[in-house]
Tab-separated table of C-alpha atoms in Angstrom:
chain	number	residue	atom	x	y	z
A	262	UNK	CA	-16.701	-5.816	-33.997
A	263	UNK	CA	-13.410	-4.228	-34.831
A	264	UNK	CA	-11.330	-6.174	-36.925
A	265	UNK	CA	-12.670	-8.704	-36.151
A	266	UNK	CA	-12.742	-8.326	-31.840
A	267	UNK	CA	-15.994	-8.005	-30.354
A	268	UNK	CA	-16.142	-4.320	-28.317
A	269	UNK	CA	-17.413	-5.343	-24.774
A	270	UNK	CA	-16.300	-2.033	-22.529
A	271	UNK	CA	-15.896	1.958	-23.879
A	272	UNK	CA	-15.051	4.478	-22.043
A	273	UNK	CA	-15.972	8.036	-22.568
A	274	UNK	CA	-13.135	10.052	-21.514
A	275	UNK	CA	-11.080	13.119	-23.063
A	276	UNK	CA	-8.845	12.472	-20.165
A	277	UNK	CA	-5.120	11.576	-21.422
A	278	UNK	CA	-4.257	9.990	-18.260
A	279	UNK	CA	-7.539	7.685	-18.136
A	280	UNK	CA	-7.246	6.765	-21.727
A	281	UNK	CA	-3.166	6.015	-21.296
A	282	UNK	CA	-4.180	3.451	-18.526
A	283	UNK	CA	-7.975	2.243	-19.273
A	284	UNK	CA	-8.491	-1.599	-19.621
A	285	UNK	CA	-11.241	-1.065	-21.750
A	286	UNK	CA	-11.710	-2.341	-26.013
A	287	UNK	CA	-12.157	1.420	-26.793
A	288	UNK	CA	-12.632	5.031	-26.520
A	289	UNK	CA	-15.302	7.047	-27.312
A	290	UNK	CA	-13.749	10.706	-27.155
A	291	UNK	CA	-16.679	13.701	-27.340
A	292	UNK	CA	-16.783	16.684	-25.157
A	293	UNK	CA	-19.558	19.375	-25.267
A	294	UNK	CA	-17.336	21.860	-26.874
A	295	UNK	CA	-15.997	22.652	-30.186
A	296	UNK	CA	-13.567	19.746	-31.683
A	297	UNK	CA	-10.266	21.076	-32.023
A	298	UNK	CA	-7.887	19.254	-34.129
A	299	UNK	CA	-4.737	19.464	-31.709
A	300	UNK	CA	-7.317	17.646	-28.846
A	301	UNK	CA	-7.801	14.929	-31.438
A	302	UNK	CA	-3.956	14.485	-32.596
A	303	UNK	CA	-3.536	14.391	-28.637
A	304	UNK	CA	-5.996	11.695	-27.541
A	305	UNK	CA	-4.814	9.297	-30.797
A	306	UNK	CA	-1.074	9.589	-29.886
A	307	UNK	CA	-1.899	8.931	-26.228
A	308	UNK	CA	-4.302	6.168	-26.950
A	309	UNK	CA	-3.465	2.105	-27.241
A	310	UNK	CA	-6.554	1.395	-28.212
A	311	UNK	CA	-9.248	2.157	-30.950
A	312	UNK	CA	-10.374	5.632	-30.799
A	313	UNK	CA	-13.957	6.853	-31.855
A	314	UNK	CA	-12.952	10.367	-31.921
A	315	UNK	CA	-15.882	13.507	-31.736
A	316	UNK	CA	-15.724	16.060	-34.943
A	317	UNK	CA	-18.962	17.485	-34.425
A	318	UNK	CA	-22.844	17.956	-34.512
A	319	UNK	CA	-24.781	20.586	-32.497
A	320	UNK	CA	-23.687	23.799	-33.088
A	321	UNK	CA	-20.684	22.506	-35.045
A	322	UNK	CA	-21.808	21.846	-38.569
A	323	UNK	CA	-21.277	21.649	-42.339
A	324	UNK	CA	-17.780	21.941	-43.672
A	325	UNK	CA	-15.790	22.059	-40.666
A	326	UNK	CA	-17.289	18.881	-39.190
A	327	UNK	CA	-16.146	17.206	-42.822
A	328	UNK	CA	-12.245	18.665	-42.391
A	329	UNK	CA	-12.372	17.274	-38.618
A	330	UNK	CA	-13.536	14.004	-39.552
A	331	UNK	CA	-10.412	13.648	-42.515
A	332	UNK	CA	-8.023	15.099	-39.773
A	333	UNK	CA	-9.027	12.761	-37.525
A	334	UNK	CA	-8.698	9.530	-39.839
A	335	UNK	CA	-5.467	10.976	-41.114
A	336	UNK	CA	-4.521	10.579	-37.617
A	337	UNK	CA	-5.310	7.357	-37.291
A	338	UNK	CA	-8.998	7.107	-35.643
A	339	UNK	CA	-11.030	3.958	-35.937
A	340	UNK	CA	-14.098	5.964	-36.443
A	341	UNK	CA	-15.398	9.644	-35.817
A	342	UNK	CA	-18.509	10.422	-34.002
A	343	UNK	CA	-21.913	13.084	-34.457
A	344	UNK	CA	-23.632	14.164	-31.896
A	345	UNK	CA	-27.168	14.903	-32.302
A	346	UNK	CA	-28.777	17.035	-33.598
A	347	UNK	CA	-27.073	16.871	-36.848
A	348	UNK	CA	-28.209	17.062	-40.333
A	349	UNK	CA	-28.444	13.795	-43.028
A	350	UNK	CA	-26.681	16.277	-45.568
A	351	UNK	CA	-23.564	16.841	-43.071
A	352	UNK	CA	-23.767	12.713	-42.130
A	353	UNK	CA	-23.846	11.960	-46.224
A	354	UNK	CA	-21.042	14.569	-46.495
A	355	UNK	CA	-18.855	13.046	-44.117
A	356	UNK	CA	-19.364	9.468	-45.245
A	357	UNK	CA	-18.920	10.278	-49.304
A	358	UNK	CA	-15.570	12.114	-47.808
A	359	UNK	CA	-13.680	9.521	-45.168
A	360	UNK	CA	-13.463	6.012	-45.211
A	361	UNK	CA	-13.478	5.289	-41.887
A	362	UNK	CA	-17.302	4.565	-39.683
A	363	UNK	CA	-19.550	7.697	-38.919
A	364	UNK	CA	-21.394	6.718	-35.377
A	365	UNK	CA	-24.191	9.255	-34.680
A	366	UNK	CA	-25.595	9.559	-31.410
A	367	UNK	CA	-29.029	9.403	-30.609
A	368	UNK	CA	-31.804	11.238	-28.838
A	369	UNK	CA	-34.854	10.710	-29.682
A	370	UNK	CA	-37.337	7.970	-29.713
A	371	UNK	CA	-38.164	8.483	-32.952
A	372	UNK	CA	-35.233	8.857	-34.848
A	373	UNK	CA	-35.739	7.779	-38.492
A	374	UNK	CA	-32.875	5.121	-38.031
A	375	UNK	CA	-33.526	4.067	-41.974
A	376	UNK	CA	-32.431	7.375	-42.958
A	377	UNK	CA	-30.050	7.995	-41.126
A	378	UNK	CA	-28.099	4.499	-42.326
A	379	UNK	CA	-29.042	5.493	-45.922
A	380	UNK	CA	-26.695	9.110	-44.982
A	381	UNK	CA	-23.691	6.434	-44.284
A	382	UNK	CA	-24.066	6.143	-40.556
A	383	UNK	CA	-22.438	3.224	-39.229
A	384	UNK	CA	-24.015	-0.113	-37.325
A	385	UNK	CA	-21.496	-2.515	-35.832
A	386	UNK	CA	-21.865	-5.947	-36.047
A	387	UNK	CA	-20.803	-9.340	-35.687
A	388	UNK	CA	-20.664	-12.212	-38.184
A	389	UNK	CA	-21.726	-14.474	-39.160
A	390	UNK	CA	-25.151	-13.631	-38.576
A	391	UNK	CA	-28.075	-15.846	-37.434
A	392	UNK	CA	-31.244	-14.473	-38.078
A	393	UNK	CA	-34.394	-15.389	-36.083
A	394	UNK	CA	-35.571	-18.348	-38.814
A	395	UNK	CA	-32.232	-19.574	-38.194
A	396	UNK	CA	-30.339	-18.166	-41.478
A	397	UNK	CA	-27.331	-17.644	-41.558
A	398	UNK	CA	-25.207	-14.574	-43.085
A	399	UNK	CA	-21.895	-13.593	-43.564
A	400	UNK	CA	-21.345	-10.076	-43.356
A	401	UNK	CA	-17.620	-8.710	-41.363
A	402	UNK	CA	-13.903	-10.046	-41.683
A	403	UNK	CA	-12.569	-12.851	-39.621
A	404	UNK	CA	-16.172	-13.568	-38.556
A	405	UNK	CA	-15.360	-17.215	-39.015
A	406	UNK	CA	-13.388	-19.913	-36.379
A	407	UNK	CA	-10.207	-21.113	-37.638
A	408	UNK	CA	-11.927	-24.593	-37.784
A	409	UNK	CA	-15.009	-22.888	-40.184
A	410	UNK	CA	-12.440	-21.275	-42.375
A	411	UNK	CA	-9.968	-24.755	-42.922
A	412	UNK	CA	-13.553	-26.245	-43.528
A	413	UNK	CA	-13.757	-23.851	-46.180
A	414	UNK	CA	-10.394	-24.023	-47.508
A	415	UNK	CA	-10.737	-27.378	-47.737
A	416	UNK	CA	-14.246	-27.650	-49.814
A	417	UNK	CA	-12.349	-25.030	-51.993
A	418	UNK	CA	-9.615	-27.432	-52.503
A	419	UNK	CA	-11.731	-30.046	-53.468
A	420	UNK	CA	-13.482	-27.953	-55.890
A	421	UNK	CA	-10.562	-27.425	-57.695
A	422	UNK	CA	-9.236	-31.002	-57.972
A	423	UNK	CA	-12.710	-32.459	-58.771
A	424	UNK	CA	-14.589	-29.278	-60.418
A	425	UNK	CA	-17.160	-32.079	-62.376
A	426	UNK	CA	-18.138	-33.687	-58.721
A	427	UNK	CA	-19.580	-30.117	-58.022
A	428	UNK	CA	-21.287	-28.669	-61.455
A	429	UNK	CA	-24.396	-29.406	-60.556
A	430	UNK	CA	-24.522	-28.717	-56.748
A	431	UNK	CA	-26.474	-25.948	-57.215
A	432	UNK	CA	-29.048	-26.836	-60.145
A	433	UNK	CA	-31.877	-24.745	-59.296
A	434	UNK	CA	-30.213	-22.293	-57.283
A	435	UNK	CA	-29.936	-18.439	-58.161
A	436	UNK	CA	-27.339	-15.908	-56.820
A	437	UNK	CA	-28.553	-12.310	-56.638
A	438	UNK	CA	-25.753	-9.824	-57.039
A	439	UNK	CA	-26.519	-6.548	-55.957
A	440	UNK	CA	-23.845	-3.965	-56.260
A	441	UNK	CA	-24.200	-0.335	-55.459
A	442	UNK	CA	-20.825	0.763	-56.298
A	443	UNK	CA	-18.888	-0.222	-59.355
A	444	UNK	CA	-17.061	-3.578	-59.226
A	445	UNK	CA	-15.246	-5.916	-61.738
A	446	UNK	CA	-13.276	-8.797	-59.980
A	447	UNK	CA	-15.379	-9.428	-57.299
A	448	UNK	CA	-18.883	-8.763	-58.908
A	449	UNK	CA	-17.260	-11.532	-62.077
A	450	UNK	CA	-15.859	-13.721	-59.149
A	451	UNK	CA	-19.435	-14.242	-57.230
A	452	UNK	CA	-21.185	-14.853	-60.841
A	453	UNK	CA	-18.169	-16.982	-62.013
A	454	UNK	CA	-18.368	-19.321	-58.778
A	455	UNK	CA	-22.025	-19.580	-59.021
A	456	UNK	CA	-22.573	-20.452	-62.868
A	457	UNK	CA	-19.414	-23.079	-62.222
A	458	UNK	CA	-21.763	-24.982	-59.046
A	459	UNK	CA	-24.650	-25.230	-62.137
A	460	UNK	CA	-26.867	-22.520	-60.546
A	461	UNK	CA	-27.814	-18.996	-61.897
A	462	UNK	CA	-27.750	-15.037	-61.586
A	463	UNK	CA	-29.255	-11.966	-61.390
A	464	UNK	CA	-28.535	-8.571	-60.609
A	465	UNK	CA	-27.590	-5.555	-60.761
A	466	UNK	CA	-24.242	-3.570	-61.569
A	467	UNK	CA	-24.629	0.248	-59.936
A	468	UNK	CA	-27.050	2.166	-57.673
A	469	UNK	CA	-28.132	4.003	-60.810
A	470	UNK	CA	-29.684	0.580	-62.363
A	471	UNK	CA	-31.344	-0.349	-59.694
A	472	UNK	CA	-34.583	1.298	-57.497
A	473	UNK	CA	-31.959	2.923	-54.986
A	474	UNK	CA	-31.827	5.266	-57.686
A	475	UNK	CA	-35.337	6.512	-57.056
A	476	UNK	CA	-34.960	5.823	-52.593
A	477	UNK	CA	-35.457	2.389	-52.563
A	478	UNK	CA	-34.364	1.416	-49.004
A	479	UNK	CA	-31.858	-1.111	-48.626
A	480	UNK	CA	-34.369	-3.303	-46.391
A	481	UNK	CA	-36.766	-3.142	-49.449
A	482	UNK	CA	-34.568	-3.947	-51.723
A	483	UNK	CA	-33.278	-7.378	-50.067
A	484	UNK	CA	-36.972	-7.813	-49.183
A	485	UNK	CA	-37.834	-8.111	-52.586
A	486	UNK	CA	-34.875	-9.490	-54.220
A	487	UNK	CA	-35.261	-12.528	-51.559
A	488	UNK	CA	-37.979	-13.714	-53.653
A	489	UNK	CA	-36.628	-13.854	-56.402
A	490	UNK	CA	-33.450	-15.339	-55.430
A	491	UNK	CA	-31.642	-18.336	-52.819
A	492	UNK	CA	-29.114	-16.061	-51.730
A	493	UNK	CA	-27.432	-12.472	-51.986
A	494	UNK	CA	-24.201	-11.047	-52.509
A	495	UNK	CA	-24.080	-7.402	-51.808
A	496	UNK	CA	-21.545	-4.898	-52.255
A	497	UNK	CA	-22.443	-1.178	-51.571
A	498	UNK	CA	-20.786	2.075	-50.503
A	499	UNK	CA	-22.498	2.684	-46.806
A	500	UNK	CA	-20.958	0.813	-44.222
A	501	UNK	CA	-23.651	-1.199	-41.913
A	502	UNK	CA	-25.687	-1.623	-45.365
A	503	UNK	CA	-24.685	-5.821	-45.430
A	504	UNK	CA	-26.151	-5.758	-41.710
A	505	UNK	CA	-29.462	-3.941	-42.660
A	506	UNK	CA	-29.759	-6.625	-45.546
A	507	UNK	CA	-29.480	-9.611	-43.250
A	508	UNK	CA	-31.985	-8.000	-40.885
A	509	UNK	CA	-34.518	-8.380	-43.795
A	510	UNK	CA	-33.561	-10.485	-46.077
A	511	UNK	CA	-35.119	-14.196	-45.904
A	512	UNK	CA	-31.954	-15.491	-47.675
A	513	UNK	CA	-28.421	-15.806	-46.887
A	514	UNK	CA	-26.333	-12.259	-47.411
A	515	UNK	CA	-22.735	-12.078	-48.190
A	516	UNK	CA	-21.209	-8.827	-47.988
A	517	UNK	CA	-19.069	-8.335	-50.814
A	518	UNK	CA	-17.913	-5.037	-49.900
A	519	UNK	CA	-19.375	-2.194	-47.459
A	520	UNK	CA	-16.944	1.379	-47.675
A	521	UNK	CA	-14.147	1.255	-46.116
A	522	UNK	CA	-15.258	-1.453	-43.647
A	523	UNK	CA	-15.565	-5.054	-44.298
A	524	UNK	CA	-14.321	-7.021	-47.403
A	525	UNK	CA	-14.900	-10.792	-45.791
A	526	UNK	CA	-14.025	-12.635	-48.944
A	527	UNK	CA	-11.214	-11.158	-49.809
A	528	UNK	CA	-9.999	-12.085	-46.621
A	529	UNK	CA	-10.538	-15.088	-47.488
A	530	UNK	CA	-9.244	-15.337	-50.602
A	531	UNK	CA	-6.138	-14.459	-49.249
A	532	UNK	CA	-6.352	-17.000	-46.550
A	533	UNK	CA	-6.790	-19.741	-49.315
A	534	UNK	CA	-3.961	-18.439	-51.321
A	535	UNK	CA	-1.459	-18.833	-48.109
A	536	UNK	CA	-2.534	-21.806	-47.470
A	537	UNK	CA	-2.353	-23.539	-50.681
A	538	UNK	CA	0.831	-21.699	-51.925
A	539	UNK	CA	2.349	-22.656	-48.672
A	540	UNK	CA	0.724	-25.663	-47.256
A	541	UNK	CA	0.024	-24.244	-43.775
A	542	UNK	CA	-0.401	-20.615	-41.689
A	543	UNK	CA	1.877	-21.948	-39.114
A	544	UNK	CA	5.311	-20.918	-38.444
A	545	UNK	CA	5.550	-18.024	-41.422
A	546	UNK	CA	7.031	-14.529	-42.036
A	547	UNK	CA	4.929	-12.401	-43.288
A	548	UNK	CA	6.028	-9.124	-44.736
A	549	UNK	CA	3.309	-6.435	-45.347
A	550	UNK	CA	4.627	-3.501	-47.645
A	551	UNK	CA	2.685	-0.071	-48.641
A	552	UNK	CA	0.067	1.619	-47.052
A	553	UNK	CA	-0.256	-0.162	-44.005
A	554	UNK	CA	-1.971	2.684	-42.037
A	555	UNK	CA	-5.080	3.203	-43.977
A	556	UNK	CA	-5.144	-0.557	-45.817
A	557	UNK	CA	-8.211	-2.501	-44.845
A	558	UNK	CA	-7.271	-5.699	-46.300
A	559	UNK	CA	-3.918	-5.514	-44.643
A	560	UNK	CA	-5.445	-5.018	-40.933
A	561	UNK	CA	-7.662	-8.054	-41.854
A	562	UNK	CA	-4.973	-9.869	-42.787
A	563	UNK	CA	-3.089	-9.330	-39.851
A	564	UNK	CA	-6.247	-10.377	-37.682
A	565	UNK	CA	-6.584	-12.729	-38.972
A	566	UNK	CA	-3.279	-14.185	-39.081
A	567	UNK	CA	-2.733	-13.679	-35.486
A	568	UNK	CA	-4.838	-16.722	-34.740
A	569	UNK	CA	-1.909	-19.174	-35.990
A	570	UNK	CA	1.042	-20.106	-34.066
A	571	UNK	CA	4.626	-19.298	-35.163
A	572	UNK	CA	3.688	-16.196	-37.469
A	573	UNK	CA	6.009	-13.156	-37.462
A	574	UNK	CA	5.234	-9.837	-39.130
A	575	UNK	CA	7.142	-7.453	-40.649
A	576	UNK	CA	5.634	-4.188	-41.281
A	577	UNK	CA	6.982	-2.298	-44.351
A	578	UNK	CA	5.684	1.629	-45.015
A	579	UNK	CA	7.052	4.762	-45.014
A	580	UNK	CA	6.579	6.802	-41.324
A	581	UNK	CA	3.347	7.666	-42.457
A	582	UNK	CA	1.953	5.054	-43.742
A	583	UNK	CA	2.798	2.750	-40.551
A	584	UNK	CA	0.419	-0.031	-38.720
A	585	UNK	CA	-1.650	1.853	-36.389
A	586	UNK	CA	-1.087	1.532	-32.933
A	587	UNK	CA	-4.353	-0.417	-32.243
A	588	UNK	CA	-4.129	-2.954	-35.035
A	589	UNK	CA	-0.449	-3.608	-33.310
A	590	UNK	CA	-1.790	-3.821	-29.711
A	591	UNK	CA	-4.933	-5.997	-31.074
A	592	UNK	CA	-3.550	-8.446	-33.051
A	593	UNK	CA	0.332	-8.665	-31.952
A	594	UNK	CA	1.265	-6.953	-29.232
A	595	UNK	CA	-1.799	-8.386	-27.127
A	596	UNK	CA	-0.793	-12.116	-28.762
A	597	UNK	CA	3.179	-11.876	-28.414
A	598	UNK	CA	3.731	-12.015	-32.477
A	599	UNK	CA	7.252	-10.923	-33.068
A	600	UNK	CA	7.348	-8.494	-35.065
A	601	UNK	CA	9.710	-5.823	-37.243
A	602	UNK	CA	8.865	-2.511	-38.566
A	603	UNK	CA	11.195	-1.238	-41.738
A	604	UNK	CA	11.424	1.677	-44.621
A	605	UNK	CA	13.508	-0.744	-46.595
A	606	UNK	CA	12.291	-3.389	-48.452
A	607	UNK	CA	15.235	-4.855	-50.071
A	608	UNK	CA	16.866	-4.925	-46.149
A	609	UNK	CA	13.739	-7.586	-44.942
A	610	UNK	CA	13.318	-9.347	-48.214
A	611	UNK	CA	15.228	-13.174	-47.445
A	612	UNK	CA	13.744	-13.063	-44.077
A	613	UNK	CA	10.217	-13.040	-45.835
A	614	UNK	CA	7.776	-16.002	-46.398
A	615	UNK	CA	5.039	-14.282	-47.845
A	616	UNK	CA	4.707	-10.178	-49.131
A	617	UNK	CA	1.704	-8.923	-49.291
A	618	UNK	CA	1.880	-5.687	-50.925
A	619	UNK	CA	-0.402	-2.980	-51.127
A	620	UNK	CA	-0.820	0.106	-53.330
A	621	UNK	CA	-0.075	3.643	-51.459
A	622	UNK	CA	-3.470	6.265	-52.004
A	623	UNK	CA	-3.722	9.053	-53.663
A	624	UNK	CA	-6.792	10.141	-52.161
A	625	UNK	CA	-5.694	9.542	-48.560
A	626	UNK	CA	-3.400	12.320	-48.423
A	627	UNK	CA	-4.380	16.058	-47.765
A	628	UNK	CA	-1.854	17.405	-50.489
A	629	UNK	CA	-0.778	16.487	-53.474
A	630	UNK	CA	3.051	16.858	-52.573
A	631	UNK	CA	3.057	14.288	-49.570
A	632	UNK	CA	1.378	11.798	-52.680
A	633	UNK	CA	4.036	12.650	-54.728
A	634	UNK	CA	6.628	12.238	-52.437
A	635	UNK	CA	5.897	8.651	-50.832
A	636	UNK	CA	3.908	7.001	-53.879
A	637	UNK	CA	6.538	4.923	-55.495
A	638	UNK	CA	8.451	4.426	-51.456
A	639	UNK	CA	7.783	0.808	-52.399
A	640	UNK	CA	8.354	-0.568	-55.983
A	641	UNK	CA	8.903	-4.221	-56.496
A	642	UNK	CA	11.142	-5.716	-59.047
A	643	UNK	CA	13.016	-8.212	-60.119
A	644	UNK	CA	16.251	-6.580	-58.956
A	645	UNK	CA	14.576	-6.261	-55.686
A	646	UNK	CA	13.797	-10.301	-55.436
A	647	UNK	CA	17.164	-11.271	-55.873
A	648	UNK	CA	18.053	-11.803	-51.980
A	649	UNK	CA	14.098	-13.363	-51.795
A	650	UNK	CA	13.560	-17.071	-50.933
A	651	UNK	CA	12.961	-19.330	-53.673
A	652	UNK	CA	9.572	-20.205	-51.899
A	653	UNK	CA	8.625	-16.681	-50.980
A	654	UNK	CA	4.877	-16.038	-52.360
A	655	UNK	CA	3.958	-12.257	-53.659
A	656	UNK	CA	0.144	-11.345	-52.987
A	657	UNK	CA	-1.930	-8.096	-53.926
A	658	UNK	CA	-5.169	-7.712	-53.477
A	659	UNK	CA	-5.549	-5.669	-57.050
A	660	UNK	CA	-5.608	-3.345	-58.536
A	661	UNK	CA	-2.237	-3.129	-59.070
A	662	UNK	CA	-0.835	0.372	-60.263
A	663	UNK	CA	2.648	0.928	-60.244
A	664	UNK	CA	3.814	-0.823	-56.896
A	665	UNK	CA	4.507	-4.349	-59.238
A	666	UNK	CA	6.610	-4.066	-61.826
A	667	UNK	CA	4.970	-6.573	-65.156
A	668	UNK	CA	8.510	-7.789	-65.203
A	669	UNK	CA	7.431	-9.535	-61.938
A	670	UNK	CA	4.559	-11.126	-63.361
A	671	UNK	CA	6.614	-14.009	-64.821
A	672	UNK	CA	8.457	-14.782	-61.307
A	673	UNK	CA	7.001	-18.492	-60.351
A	674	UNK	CA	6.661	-16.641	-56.494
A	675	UNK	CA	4.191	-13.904	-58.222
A	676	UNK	CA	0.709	-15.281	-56.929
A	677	UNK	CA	-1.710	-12.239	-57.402
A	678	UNK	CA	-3.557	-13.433	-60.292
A	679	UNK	CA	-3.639	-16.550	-59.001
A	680	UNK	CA	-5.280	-14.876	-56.195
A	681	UNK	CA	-7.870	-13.755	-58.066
A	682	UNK	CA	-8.725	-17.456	-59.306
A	683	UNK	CA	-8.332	-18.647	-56.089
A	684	UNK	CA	-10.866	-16.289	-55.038
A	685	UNK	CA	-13.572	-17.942	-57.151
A	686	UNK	CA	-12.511	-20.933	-55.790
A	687	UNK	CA	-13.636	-19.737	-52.068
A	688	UNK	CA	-16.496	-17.936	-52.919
A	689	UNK	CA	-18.119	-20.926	-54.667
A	690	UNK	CA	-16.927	-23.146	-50.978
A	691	UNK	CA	-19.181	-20.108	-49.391
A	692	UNK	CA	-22.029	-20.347	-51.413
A	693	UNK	CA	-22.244	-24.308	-50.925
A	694	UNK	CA	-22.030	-23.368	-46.949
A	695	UNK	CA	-24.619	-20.896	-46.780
A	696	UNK	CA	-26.888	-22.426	-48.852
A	697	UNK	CA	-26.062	-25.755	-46.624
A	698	UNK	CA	-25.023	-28.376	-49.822
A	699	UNK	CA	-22.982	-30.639	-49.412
């Protein structure tokens, strides 16, 4: 799955006038010779489609298969491919440094496929999950049918006007929160929306507090933590790691978190927010502002928003910072969304129903002047909400740095920390549908 669309076809091609014209969900581009970065920047500009572009492995190795693999997510590749043979150390290296999936090509039988997950290779998948007993999991954005997630949204509604009628759904029950990378919102929001349904948790708060710290596999892990527990919420910093867990676990897994892949509940949380700010996801504007290019949340968003009738997107970032191309040809282009693309905020403002806004990162940019130059592009304030609708609705999916002025925070259309309640609200709807209460 990318973005939520199942890959059926790839093609392998380096050939600019096959991948201008293919039909296929994506391109796999290696060649047996050494990457060069102006063969990347030319196969992503010719490309409509997501791009698994080759950096390396073989005879290329160590730090010039890292700078490859940032050159080729700066330019806007959905993922960068190894070939074999190449190290763990280099895999690790390149997986601490981008943000984007690390596919590694196999060829050998026995390939220690454990490890090599552990060095942040990547393993696609589709959610939710069923498992062979029959369990489900819930582990990649817009996994759900629009029918499962209004089922959702609507359980979370309830919860909120009759919070007694479900204190005690889950009397008995434990939530096991396992977190390899540091969290606050969403590590409080899972434990929050558990102890509210009656039930309890455990858990852990880093990799260094838990037996990953002394090679613990991640199958172990679950394995063990399923006894002790009903279900799982994971968060960790290898993407693939949620789908390893619900290969082993014998308890539902929610992925919390994964890298730079998946995020599935904040997803939702946003989906709740729109719909109970607004009443519906039909027939809205929805203006997306910051770092468009390199925002996860925002490409989820815009999957998943694609799924309602009437939407229309406007896309707000500086030149470099823009929707890629394949999010566009996905998700609108494919679907006939009207859209907009802008550099001024102020100019799309009254047309907007809903801005989601996003902060611009520092650490996505090769130098430190380019940062400088485009961080505060997109500053909202009070002066800038003047030509807004009265019923426009501001979301952020925090932290918040500098892109929201606090003199917004008192504007009745501000909704992020609402957000962030709401968000409790869904997660404890999830938990009551994995766990299959009523």
């Amino acid at each position: 799955m990318i973005f939520g669309k199942r890959i059926k076809s790839l093609v392998f091609s380096t050939d600019l006038s096959i991948i201008k014209n293919v039909n296929a969900d994506a391109i796999i581009a290696v060649y047996p010779f050494t990457p060069q970065p102006i063969i990347t920047q030319a196969l992503l500009l010719a490309a409509d489609i997501p791009v698994f572009a080759g950096v390396g492995g073989g005879l290329t190795q160590g730090q010039r298969v890292v700078n490859l693999a940032m050159f080729a997510e700066m330019q806007g590749a959905t993922g960068v491919v190894l070939n074999a043979p190449t190290a763990s150390a280099v895999v690790s290296h390149v997986a601490e440094t981008i943000d984007i999936p690390v596919v590694l090509t196999v060829a050998r039988a026995d390939t220690d496929f454990d490890e090599r997950i552990r060095a942040g290779a990547f393993l696609p998948f589709v959610g939710p999950i069923v498992d062979q007993a029959g369990q489900v999991h819930v582990a990649a954005d817009v996994a759900l049918t629009p029918q499962e997630i209004m089922e959702l949204i609507d359980t979370a509604c309830a919860i909120m006007e009759h919070p007694e009628q479900y204190a005690h759904k889950c009397d008995g029950k434990i939530l096991a929160t396992l977190f390899f990378e540091p969290s606050t919102r969403t590590r409080l929001s899972f434990e929050s929306a558990m102890l509210s349904l009656g039930g309890k948790v455990l858990g852990v708060a880093s990799a260094e507090s838990s037996s990953a710290s002394k090679g613990e596999t991640v199958a172990d892990t679950v394995r063990v933590v399923s006894c002790y527990s009903d279900i799982i919420a994971m968060r960790h910093p290898k993407e693939g790691a949620p789908l390893v867990a619900s290969m082993h676990a014998q308890v539902p897994v929610i992925n919390a978190g994964d890298g730079g892949h998946n995020h599935p509940t904040q997803t939702l949380t946003d989906l709740l927010t729109i719909h109970r700010e607004m009443g519906r996801f039909e027939n809205l504007t929805v203006g997306l502002c910051g770092d468009l290019k390199f925002g996860r949340t925002v490409h989820s968003l815009v999957a998943a928003m694609s799924r309602y009738t009437g939407i229309r997107f406007v896309l707000i970032s500086p030149e470099e910072l823009k929707l890629p191309r394949y999010v566009k040809e996905q998700y609108i282009k494919a679907k006939n969304i009207p859209y907009t693309q802008s550099t001024d905020l102020e100019t799309v403002m009254p047309e907007l129903d809903i801005l989601y806004m996003t902060r611009v990162q520092r650490e996505r940019f090769f130098n430190e002047e380019d940062y400088l130059r485009l961080k505060d592009s997109y500053i909202l304030t009070s002066d800038k909400l003047r030509g807004a609708k009265e019923s426009l609705r501001i979301l952020h999916p925090l932290p918040r740095v500098n892109e929201i002025s606090v003199a917004v925070d008192d504007d009745p259309r501000a909704c992020y920390f609402k957000q962030v309640q709401y968000g409790k609200y869904i997660r404890m709807a999830l938990i009551l549908k994995l766990l299959e209460i009523k």
